[in-house]
Coordinates of C-alpha atoms and ligand atoms in Angstrom, one line a residue:
E890 CA 40.1 127.5 -13.1
E891 CA 37.8 124.5 -13.0
V892 CA 40.1 122.9 -15.5
L893 CA 43.1 123.4 -13.4
T894 CA 41.5 122.1 -10.2
T895 CA 40.3 119.1 -12.1
V896 CA 43.8 118.3 -13.1
K897 CA 44.8 118.7 -9.5
I898 CA 42.2 116.3 -8.2
E899 CA 42.6 113.7 -10.9
H900 CA 46.3 113.6 -10.6
E901 CA 46.4 113.9 -6.8
L902 CA 48.8 116.8 -7.0
S903 CA 50.1 118.1 -3.8
Q904 CA 49.1 121.6 -2.9
I905 CA 52.5 123.0 -3.5
S906 CA 52.8 121.4 -6.9
F907 CA 49.4 122.8 -7.8
D908 CA 50.3 126.3 -6.4
T909 CA 53.6 126.4 -8.2
W910 CA 52.7 125.1 -11.6
L911 CA 49.0 125.3 -12.2
K912 CA 47.5 128.0 -10.1
P913 CA 49.6 130.8 -11.7
L914 CA 48.4 129.8 -15.2
T915 CA 45.7 131.8 -17.0
I916 CA 43.6 130.2 -19.7
L917 CA 43.6 133.1 -22.1
K918 CA 41.3 132.0 -24.9
Y919 CA 40.1 129.1 -27.0
D920 CA 40.7 129.7 -30.7
K921 CA 37.9 127.8 -32.4
E922 CA 39.4 127.9 -35.9
G923 CA 42.8 126.5 -34.9
N924 CA 41.1 124.3 -32.3
K925 CA 43.7 125.6 -29.8
T926 CA 43.6 126.8 -26.2
Y927 CA 46.1 129.4 -25.2
I928 CA 47.5 129.3 -21.7
L929 CA 49.6 132.1 -20.2
V930 CA 52.6 130.9 -18.2
P931 CA 54.1 133.5 -15.9
Q932 CA 56.8 131.2 -14.7
G933 CA 59.4 131.9 -17.4
D934 CA 61.1 129.6 -20.0
M935 CA 62.0 126.9 -17.6
G936 CA 58.5 126.8 -16.1
L937 CA 57.0 126.7 -19.6
N938 CA 59.2 123.8 -20.7
Y939 CA 58.4 121.8 -17.6
I940 CA 54.7 122.6 -17.5
S941 CA 54.3 121.7 -21.2
K942 CA 56.1 118.4 -20.8
K943 CA 54.3 117.4 -17.7
Y944 CA 50.8 118.9 -17.8
T945 CA 49.8 119.3 -21.5
L946 CA 48.0 116.0 -21.5
P947 CA 46.3 116.3 -18.2
I948 CA 45.0 119.7 -19.1
K949 CA 43.8 118.5 -22.4
V950 CA 41.9 115.7 -20.7
A951 CA 40.4 118.1 -18.2
I952 CA 39.3 120.4 -20.9
A953 CA 37.7 117.6 -22.8
E954 CA 35.9 116.5 -19.7
I955 CA 34.6 119.9 -18.7
A956 CA 34.0 121.6 -22.0
G957 CA 33.6 118.6 -24.2
I958 CA 36.2 119.7 -26.7
E959 CA 39.4 118.0 -27.8
C960 CA 41.9 120.8 -28.6
D961 CA 45.6 121.5 -28.8
I962 CA 47.2 123.5 -26.1
E963 CA 49.7 126.3 -26.6
F964 CA 51.6 127.7 -23.6
I965 CA 52.8 131.3 -24.0
L966 CA 55.0 133.6 -21.9
P967 CA 54.0 137.1 -20.9
E968 CA 56.2 139.9 -22.2
Q969 CA 57.5 140.8 -18.8
A970 CA 58.2 138.4 -16.0
K971 CA 56.8 139.2 -12.6
N972 CA 59.3 140.4 -9.9
I973 CA 58.3 138.3 -7.0
V974 CA 56.5 135.0 -6.8
V975 CA 54.1 135.0 -3.8
E976 CA 53.9 131.7 -2.1
D977 CA 50.7 131.0 -0.2
A978 CA 50.7 127.3 0.3
P979 CA 49.5 126.3 3.8
K980 CA 52.5 125.4 5.9
S981 CA 52.8 122.2 7.8
P982 CA 55.8 120.6 9.4
S983 CA 57.3 117.6 7.7
A984 CA 54.8 114.8 7.5
L985 CA 57.5 112.2 7.6
S986 CA 58.3 109.9 10.5
N987 CA 61.5 110.6 12.5
D988 CA 62.9 107.3 11.4
I989 CA 62.9 108.2 7.7
I990 CA 64.1 111.7 8.4
E991 CA 67.0 110.4 10.4
K992 CA 67.9 107.7 7.9
S993 CA 68.1 110.2 5.1
N994 CA 69.9 112.7 7.2
L995 CA 67.4 115.5 7.0
N996 CA 66.5 118.5 9.0
P997 CA 62.7 118.4 9.6
K998 CA 62.5 122.2 9.4
Y999 CA 63.9 122.5 5.9
T1000 CA 60.9 121.9 3.7
F1001 CA 59.3 123.8 0.8
D1002 CA 56.6 125.0 3.1
T1003 CA 59.1 127.0 5.2
F1004 CA 61.1 128.3 2.2
V1005 CA 60.2 131.8 1.2
V1006 CA 60.3 132.4 -2.5
G1007 CA 61.7 135.7 -3.8
G1008 CA 63.4 137.1 -6.8
N1009 CA 66.7 135.9 -5.6
N1010 CA 65.8 132.2 -5.5
K1011 CA 62.7 131.7 -7.6
F1012 CA 64.5 129.9 -10.4
A1013 CA 66.3 127.6 -8.0
H1014 CA 63.1 127.0 -6.2
A1015 CA 61.2 126.1 -9.3
A1016 CA 64.0 123.8 -10.5
S1017 CA 64.1 122.1 -7.2
L1018 CA 60.4 121.5 -7.1
A1019 CA 60.5 120.2 -10.7
V1020 CA 63.2 117.7 -9.6
A1021 CA 61.3 116.8 -6.5
E1022 CA 58.2 115.9 -8.6
S1023 CA 60.0 113.9 -11.2
P1024 CA 63.2 112.6 -9.7
G1025 CA 65.7 111.2 -12.3
E1026 CA 63.5 112.2 -15.1
I1027 CA 64.1 115.7 -16.2
Y1028 CA 67.0 117.7 -14.8
N1029 CA 69.8 115.4 -13.8
P1030 CA 71.9 116.4 -12.1
L1031 CA 70.5 119.5 -10.5
F1032 CA 73.3 121.8 -9.6
I1033 CA 72.5 124.6 -7.2
Y1034 CA 75.1 127.3 -6.4
G1035 CA 75.3 130.5 -4.4
G1036 CA 77.0 132.2 -1.5
V1037 CA 77.0 131.1 2.1
G1038 CA 73.7 131.2 4.0
L1039 CA 71.5 131.8 1.0
G1040 CA 69.3 128.7 1.3
K1041 CA 71.1 125.9 -0.7
T1042 CA 70.9 123.4 2.0
H1043 CA 67.4 124.3 2.9
L1044 CA 66.3 123.7 -0.7
M1045 CA 68.1 120.4 -1.0
H1046 CA 66.4 119.1 2.1
S1047 CA 63.1 120.4 0.8
I1048 CA 63.5 118.2 -2.3
A1049 CA 64.3 115.2 -0.2
H1050 CA 61.3 115.7 2.0
F1051 CA 59.0 116.1 -0.9
I1052 CA 60.2 113.0 -2.6
L1053 CA 59.9 111.0 0.6
E1054 CA 56.4 112.3 1.3
E1055 CA 55.3 111.2 -2.1
N1056 CA 56.9 107.9 -1.8
P1057 CA 58.4 106.9 1.6
S1058 CA 60.2 103.9 0.2
T1059 CA 62.5 105.9 -2.0
K1060 CA 66.1 105.7 -0.9
V1061 CA 67.1 109.2 -0.4
L1062 CA 70.5 110.2 1.1
Y1063 CA 71.7 113.7 1.9
V1064 CA 75.4 114.0 2.7
T1065 CA 77.8 116.9 2.9
S1066 CA 80.8 116.4 0.6
E1067 CA 82.9 116.5 3.7
S1068 CA 81.3 113.4 5.2
F1069 CA 81.5 111.7 1.9
T1070 CA 85.2 112.4 1.8
N1071 CA 85.7 111.3 5.4
E1072 CA 83.8 108.0 4.9
L1073 CA 85.9 107.4 1.8
I1074 CA 89.2 108.1 3.5
E1075 CA 88.1 105.8 6.3
A1076 CA 87.4 103.1 3.8
I1077 CA 90.7 103.5 2.0
R1078 CA 92.7 103.7 5.2
N1079 CA 91.1 100.5 6.4
G1080 CA 92.7 98.8 3.3
N1081 CA 90.0 96.2 3.6
N1082 CA 88.1 95.3 0.5
A1083 CA 84.9 94.6 2.4
V1084 CA 84.9 98.1 3.9
M1085 CA 85.4 99.7 0.5
K1086 CA 82.7 97.5 -1.0
K1087 CA 80.3 98.6 1.7
F1088 CA 81.0 102.2 1.0
R1089 CA 80.3 101.7 -2.7
E1090 CA 77.2 99.7 -2.0
K1091 CA 75.9 102.5 0.2
Y1092 CA 76.4 105.2 -2.4
R1093 CA 75.3 103.3 -5.4
N1094 CA 72.2 101.7 -4.0
I1095 CA 70.2 104.9 -3.6
D1096 CA 67.5 106.6 -5.7
V1097 CA 68.3 110.1 -4.8
L1098 CA 71.7 111.4 -3.8
L1099 CA 72.0 114.9 -2.4
I1100 CA 75.6 116.1 -2.0
D1101 CA 76.1 119.4 -0.3
D1102 CA 79.0 121.8 -0.7
I1103 CA 80.8 119.9 -3.4
Q1104 CA 83.6 122.4 -3.4
F1105 CA 85.1 120.5 -0.5
I1106 CA 85.9 117.4 -2.6
I1107 CA 87.4 119.4 -5.3
G1108 CA 91.2 119.2 -5.3
K1109 CA 91.1 115.9 -3.4
E1110 CA 92.0 113.6 -6.2
S1111 CA 91.0 110.2 -4.9
T1112 CA 87.7 111.7 -3.7
Q1113 CA 87.0 113.2 -7.0
E1114 CA 87.7 109.9 -8.7
E1115 CA 85.4 108.0 -6.4
F1116 CA 82.7 110.5 -6.7
F1117 CA 83.0 110.4 -10.5
H1118 CA 82.3 106.7 -10.5
T1119 CA 79.4 107.1 -8.0
F1120 CA 78.0 109.8 -10.2
N1121 CA 78.3 107.7 -13.4
D1122 CA 76.6 104.7 -11.8
L1123 CA 73.7 106.6 -10.4
H1124 CA 73.2 108.8 -13.4
G1125 CA 73.4 105.8 -15.7
A1126 CA 70.7 104.1 -13.7
K1127 CA 68.5 107.3 -13.9
K1128 CA 68.9 108.0 -10.3
Q1129 CA 68.5 111.6 -9.3
I1130 CA 71.6 113.6 -8.2
I1131 CA 71.5 117.0 -6.6
I1132 CA 74.6 119.0 -6.0
S1133 CA 75.3 122.3 -4.3
S1134 CA 78.3 124.4 -4.5
D1135 CA 79.4 128.0 -3.7
K1136 CA 80.3 128.5 -7.4
P1137 CA 79.1 127.4 -10.8
P1138 CA 81.0 124.5 -12.3
K1139 CA 82.8 126.6 -14.8
E1140 CA 84.3 128.7 -12.1
I1141 CA 85.6 125.8 -10.0
Q1142 CA 89.2 125.8 -11.1
T1143 CA 90.4 122.5 -9.8
L1144 CA 87.4 120.6 -11.0
E1145 CA 88.4 117.9 -13.4
A1146 CA 87.1 118.5 -16.9
R1147 CA 85.1 115.3 -17.0
L1148 CA 83.3 116.0 -13.8
R1149 CA 82.6 119.6 -14.9
S1150 CA 81.0 118.4 -18.1
R1151 CA 78.9 116.0 -16.2
F1152 CA 77.7 118.7 -13.8
E1153 CA 76.6 120.7 -16.8
W1154 CA 74.5 117.9 -18.2
G1155 CA 71.5 118.7 -16.1
L1156 CA 70.3 122.1 -14.9
I1157 CA 72.3 124.7 -13.1
A1158 CA 70.4 127.1 -10.9
D1159 CA 71.8 129.9 -8.8
I1160 CA 70.6 131.7 -5.6
S1161 CA 71.7 135.2 -5.1
S1162 CA 71.4 137.6 -2.2
P1163 CA 67.8 138.4 -1.1
D1164 CA 66.4 141.9 -1.8
Y1165 CA 64.7 144.0 0.9
E1166 CA 61.2 142.6 0.2
T1167 CA 62.5 139.0 0.4
R1168 CA 64.4 139.7 3.6
M1169 CA 61.3 141.2 5.1
A1170 CA 59.3 138.2 4.0
I1171 CA 61.8 135.7 5.5
L1172 CA 61.8 137.5 8.8
R1173 CA 58.0 137.6 8.9
K1174 CA 57.8 133.9 8.1
K1175 CA 60.2 133.1 10.9
E1176 CA 58.4 135.4 13.3
E1177 CA 55.2 133.6 12.4
M1178 CA 56.6 130.2 12.7
D1179 CA 58.2 130.9 16.1
G1180 CA 55.0 132.5 17.3
Y1181 CA 56.5 135.9 18.0
N1182 CA 54.8 139.2 17.5
I1183 CA 57.3 141.8 16.7
D1184 CA 56.8 145.4 15.8
D1185 CA 57.2 146.1 12.1
K1186 CA 59.8 148.8 12.8
V1187 CA 62.1 146.2 14.4
I1188 CA 61.7 143.8 11.5
Q1189 CA 62.5 146.7 9.1
Y1190 CA 65.5 147.6 11.1
I1191 CA 66.9 144.1 10.8
A1192 CA 66.0 143.7 7.1
T1193 CA 67.6 147.0 6.3
N1194 CA 70.8 146.4 8.1
I1195 CA 71.5 142.8 7.4
K1196 CA 71.7 142.3 3.7
S1197 CA 74.0 139.6 2.5
N1198 CA 73.1 136.4 4.3
I1199 CA 69.9 134.7 5.4
R1200 CA 71.6 132.8 8.2
E1201 CA 72.7 136.1 9.7
L1202 CA 69.3 137.5 9.3
E1203 CA 67.8 134.7 11.3
G1204 CA 70.6 134.9 13.7
A1205 CA 69.9 138.5 14.4
L1206 CA 66.3 137.8 15.1
N1207 CA 67.2 134.9 17.4
K1208 CA 69.7 137.0 19.3
L1209 CA 67.2 139.8 19.8
M1210 CA 64.6 137.4 21.2
A1211 CA 67.1 135.8 23.5
F1212 CA 68.3 139.3 24.6
S1213 CA 64.7 140.4 25.3
N1214 CA 63.9 137.2 27.3
L1215 CA 67.1 137.3 29.4
E1216 CA 66.8 140.9 30.3
N1217 CA 63.0 140.8 30.4
R1218 CA 62.7 143.8 28.2
E1219 CA 60.2 144.9 25.6
I1220 CA 61.3 144.4 22.0
N1221 CA 61.7 147.7 20.2
V1222 CA 64.2 149.4 17.9
A1223 CA 66.3 150.7 20.7
L1224 CA 66.6 147.2 22.2
A1225 CA 67.4 145.8 18.7
E1226 CA 70.2 148.4 18.3
E1227 CA 71.7 147.3 21.6
A1228 CA 71.3 143.6 21.1
L1229 CA 72.7 143.7 17.6
K1230 CA 75.5 146.1 18.1
D1231 CA 78.2 143.6 17.2
I1232 CA 76.4 142.6 14.0
I1233 CA 75.2 146.0 12.9
S1234 CA 77.9 148.6 13.3
P1235 CA 76.4 152.0 14.3
D1236 CA 78.4 153.9 11.6
E1237 CA 76.9 151.8 8.9
K1238 CA 73.5 152.4 10.3
R1239 CA 73.6 156.2 10.8
E1240 CA 75.5 157.5 7.9
V1241 CA 73.3 158.3 4.9
T1242 CA 75.5 158.5 1.8
P1243 CA 74.6 159.2 -1.8
D1244 CA 75.9 155.7 -2.6
L1245 CA 73.5 154.2 -0.1
I1246 CA 70.6 156.2 -1.6
I1247 CA 71.4 155.2 -5.1
T1248 CA 71.8 151.5 -4.2
T1249 CA 68.5 151.6 -2.2
V1250 CA 66.6 153.3 -5.0
A1251 CA 68.0 151.0 -7.6
E1252 CA 67.0 148.0 -5.5
H1253 CA 63.6 149.3 -4.8
F1254 CA 62.7 149.8 -8.4
H1255 CA 64.6 146.7 -9.6
V1256 CA 66.8 148.7 -12.0
S1257 CA 70.5 148.6 -12.2
E1258 CA 72.7 151.3 -10.7
T1259 CA 74.4 151.7 -14.1
D1260 CA 71.1 152.6 -15.7
L1261 CA 70.3 154.9 -12.9
K1262 CA 73.5 156.8 -13.5
G1263 CA 73.4 156.4 -17.2
P1264 CA 71.8 158.3 -20.1
K1265 CA 68.7 156.2 -20.6
R1266 CA 65.5 158.2 -21.0
S1267 CA 62.8 155.6 -20.6
S1268 CA 60.2 156.4 -17.9
D1269 CA 61.0 153.3 -15.8
I1270 CA 64.5 154.7 -15.3
V1271 CA 63.8 158.5 -15.3
L1272 CA 61.5 158.4 -12.3
P1273 CA 63.9 156.4 -10.1
R1274 CA 66.7 158.6 -11.2
Q1275 CA 64.8 161.8 -10.2
I1276 CA 63.9 160.2 -6.9
A1277 CA 67.5 159.4 -6.3
M1278 CA 68.5 163.0 -7.0
Y1279 CA 65.7 164.3 -4.8
L1280 CA 66.7 162.1 -1.9
C1281 CA 70.4 163.0 -2.2
R1282 CA 69.4 166.6 -1.9
E1283 CA 67.0 165.9 1.0
M1284 CA 68.9 163.4 3.0
T1285 CA 72.5 164.5 2.6
D1286 CA 74.2 167.9 2.5
I1287 CA 76.4 167.2 -0.6
P1288 CA 76.3 170.1 -3.1
L1289 CA 74.3 170.1 -6.3
E1290 CA 77.3 169.7 -8.5
A1291 CA 78.4 166.6 -6.7
V1292 CA 74.9 165.0 -7.0
A1293 CA 75.0 165.8 -10.8
A1294 CA 78.5 164.2 -11.1
L1295 CA 77.3 161.1 -9.2
M1296 CA 74.3 160.7 -11.4
G1297 CA 76.5 161.1 -14.5
K1298 CA 75.1 164.5 -15.4
K1299 CA 77.3 167.3 -16.7
D1300 CA 74.9 170.0 -15.7
H1301 CA 73.5 170.5 -12.2
S1302 CA 70.3 172.1 -13.7
T1303 CA 69.3 168.5 -14.5
V1304 CA 69.3 167.9 -10.7
I1305 CA 67.3 171.0 -9.9
N1306 CA 64.8 170.0 -12.5
G1307 CA 64.6 166.4 -11.3
C1308 CA 64.0 167.6 -7.7
K1309 CA 61.3 170.0 -8.9
K1310 CA 59.5 167.2 -10.8
I1311 CA 59.5 165.0 -7.8
T1312 CA 58.3 167.7 -5.4
E1313 CA 55.4 168.2 -7.8
K1314 CA 54.7 164.5 -8.3
M1315 CA 54.6 163.9 -4.5
Q1316 CA 51.7 166.3 -4.4
S1317 CA 49.9 164.8 -7.4
S1318 CA 50.7 161.1 -7.1
E1319 CA 50.1 159.0 -4.1
S1320 CA 52.2 156.1 -5.5
V1321 CA 55.2 158.4 -5.8
S1322 CA 54.9 159.8 -2.3
N1323 CA 54.4 156.3 -0.9
A1324 CA 57.4 155.0 -2.8
I1325 CA 59.5 157.8 -1.4
E1326 CA 58.3 157.2 2.1
I1327 CA 59.2 153.5 1.8
I1328 CA 62.6 154.2 0.3
K1329 CA 63.5 156.7 3.1
K1330 CA 62.6 154.1 5.6
K1331 CA 64.9 151.6 3.9
I1332 CA 67.7 154.1 3.9
N1333 CA 67.2 155.2 7.4
P1334 CA 64.9 153.0 9.5
G1335 CA 65.3 154.9 12.8
Ligands
ADP1122 P1 73.4 127.6 2.5 O1 73.3 126.1 2.5 O2 73.2 128.3 1.2 O3 74.6 128.1 3.2 P2 71.1 127.4 4.3 O4 70.2 126.6 3.4 O5 71.9 126.7 5.4 O6 72.2 128.2 3.4 O7 70.3 128.6 4.9 C1 70.7 129.3 6.0 C2 69.5 129.6 6.9 O8 68.6 130.5 6.2 C3 68.7 128.4 7.2 O9 68.2 128.4 8.5 C4 67.5 128.4 6.2 O10 66.4 127.8 6.7 C5 67.3 129.9 6.1 N1 66.9 130.3 4.7 C6 67.6 130.4 3.6 N2 66.8 130.7 2.6 C7 65.6 130.8 3.0 C8 64.3 131.1 2.4 N3 64.2 131.4 1.1 N4 63.2 131.1 3.2 C9 63.3 130.8 4.5 N5 64.5 130.5 5.1 C10 65.6 130.5 4.4
MG1123 MG1 74.7 124.8 3.2

């Protein structure tokens, strides 16, 4: 621990860099014979690569200072990656002046501090932070993709903020690909060389270019062409490029092959839909930032019913707050149901189906639905499978045979057995009875 904090102090690492890269490390042991220190890296392959590139030397130096030994360092991965990275950096609004924020086209709210890290985005988050710490050096371009409202723009702005906070004189520019296109069309229409020159100067004289929703320039030939040259110029000069899109490069059909291959030069990171825990964490973060104090049941109700999109999740919370303020009513689940009735349809909310149960159980235990319904006999699958059977029996009135069929079992005695096992375990194991309690709430929060 002392070694890691020494690295932090000597290299003036920001809290978030320290928390992300160094704090999770565990110094396992020092092997005297091989003169080697083993350090456990829970952050996965990419984390390991990055940390060993960037921090091997600083850690060596710190060990030498503290323990007086000069040894080699070996970073190793744990067998199983952790499910969720907990983020506990202190939060602070952007430290940048309004001037800089405006010039770079940034939203002051979109920083790493306000970004909740969960299983759905931890790779993209780590990649973004790595790029923010070493712009133009390691992953260039960084290509982030994922569906609407999942946090791509937020992450891009976070990178920009971070770079500017470290070095306010960096020329950072965030643009949507739409405004890039519009500016270009404007310059072309003008037919004036000076205007075109200005456009090119603007885009080629920057250190960090963030271009959001690249899918909009695809299919527009002249824009693709111009962007291709911009890309080459910047990349050749080791300037950082960060791109977002709704799809990975290989799935963008109309993307020119030469651009596609360039997008694949660097690192591609995806963001997927948040799981229940992450949705809860995001709502709690927002609640905390906005200074609300909302009953847990209400937060659970929203997190349970709005699944696909973080923008909608936030929208629901905002709408509920507005509703409560306007009508001057206390916030509870009943008010939430009323306020959010256009967003959350009552049918979806009330009807407990076996499919919903299976999906919820699979999500809770981080196993796939296929495994849950399949033949695997390992204990990490068998318990969730039995719980799913048990809940189907308890929460729906579908017959035993149908539950067996749904779970891929020929014989309904398997279901009877499974239910019996769970009834027993609920008596003997607190963790099982707690898990079932939580899953039931997720299925039916009312
Ligand atoms: P995208 O660009 O992928 O469509 P945005 O970055 O605009 O999505 O995110 C939509 C909204 O959700 C924003 O208000 C953003 O702050 C919020 N959001 C997304 N992901 C997170 C997260 N992991 N933590 C906190 N807020 C998030
Ligand atoms: Mg966006």
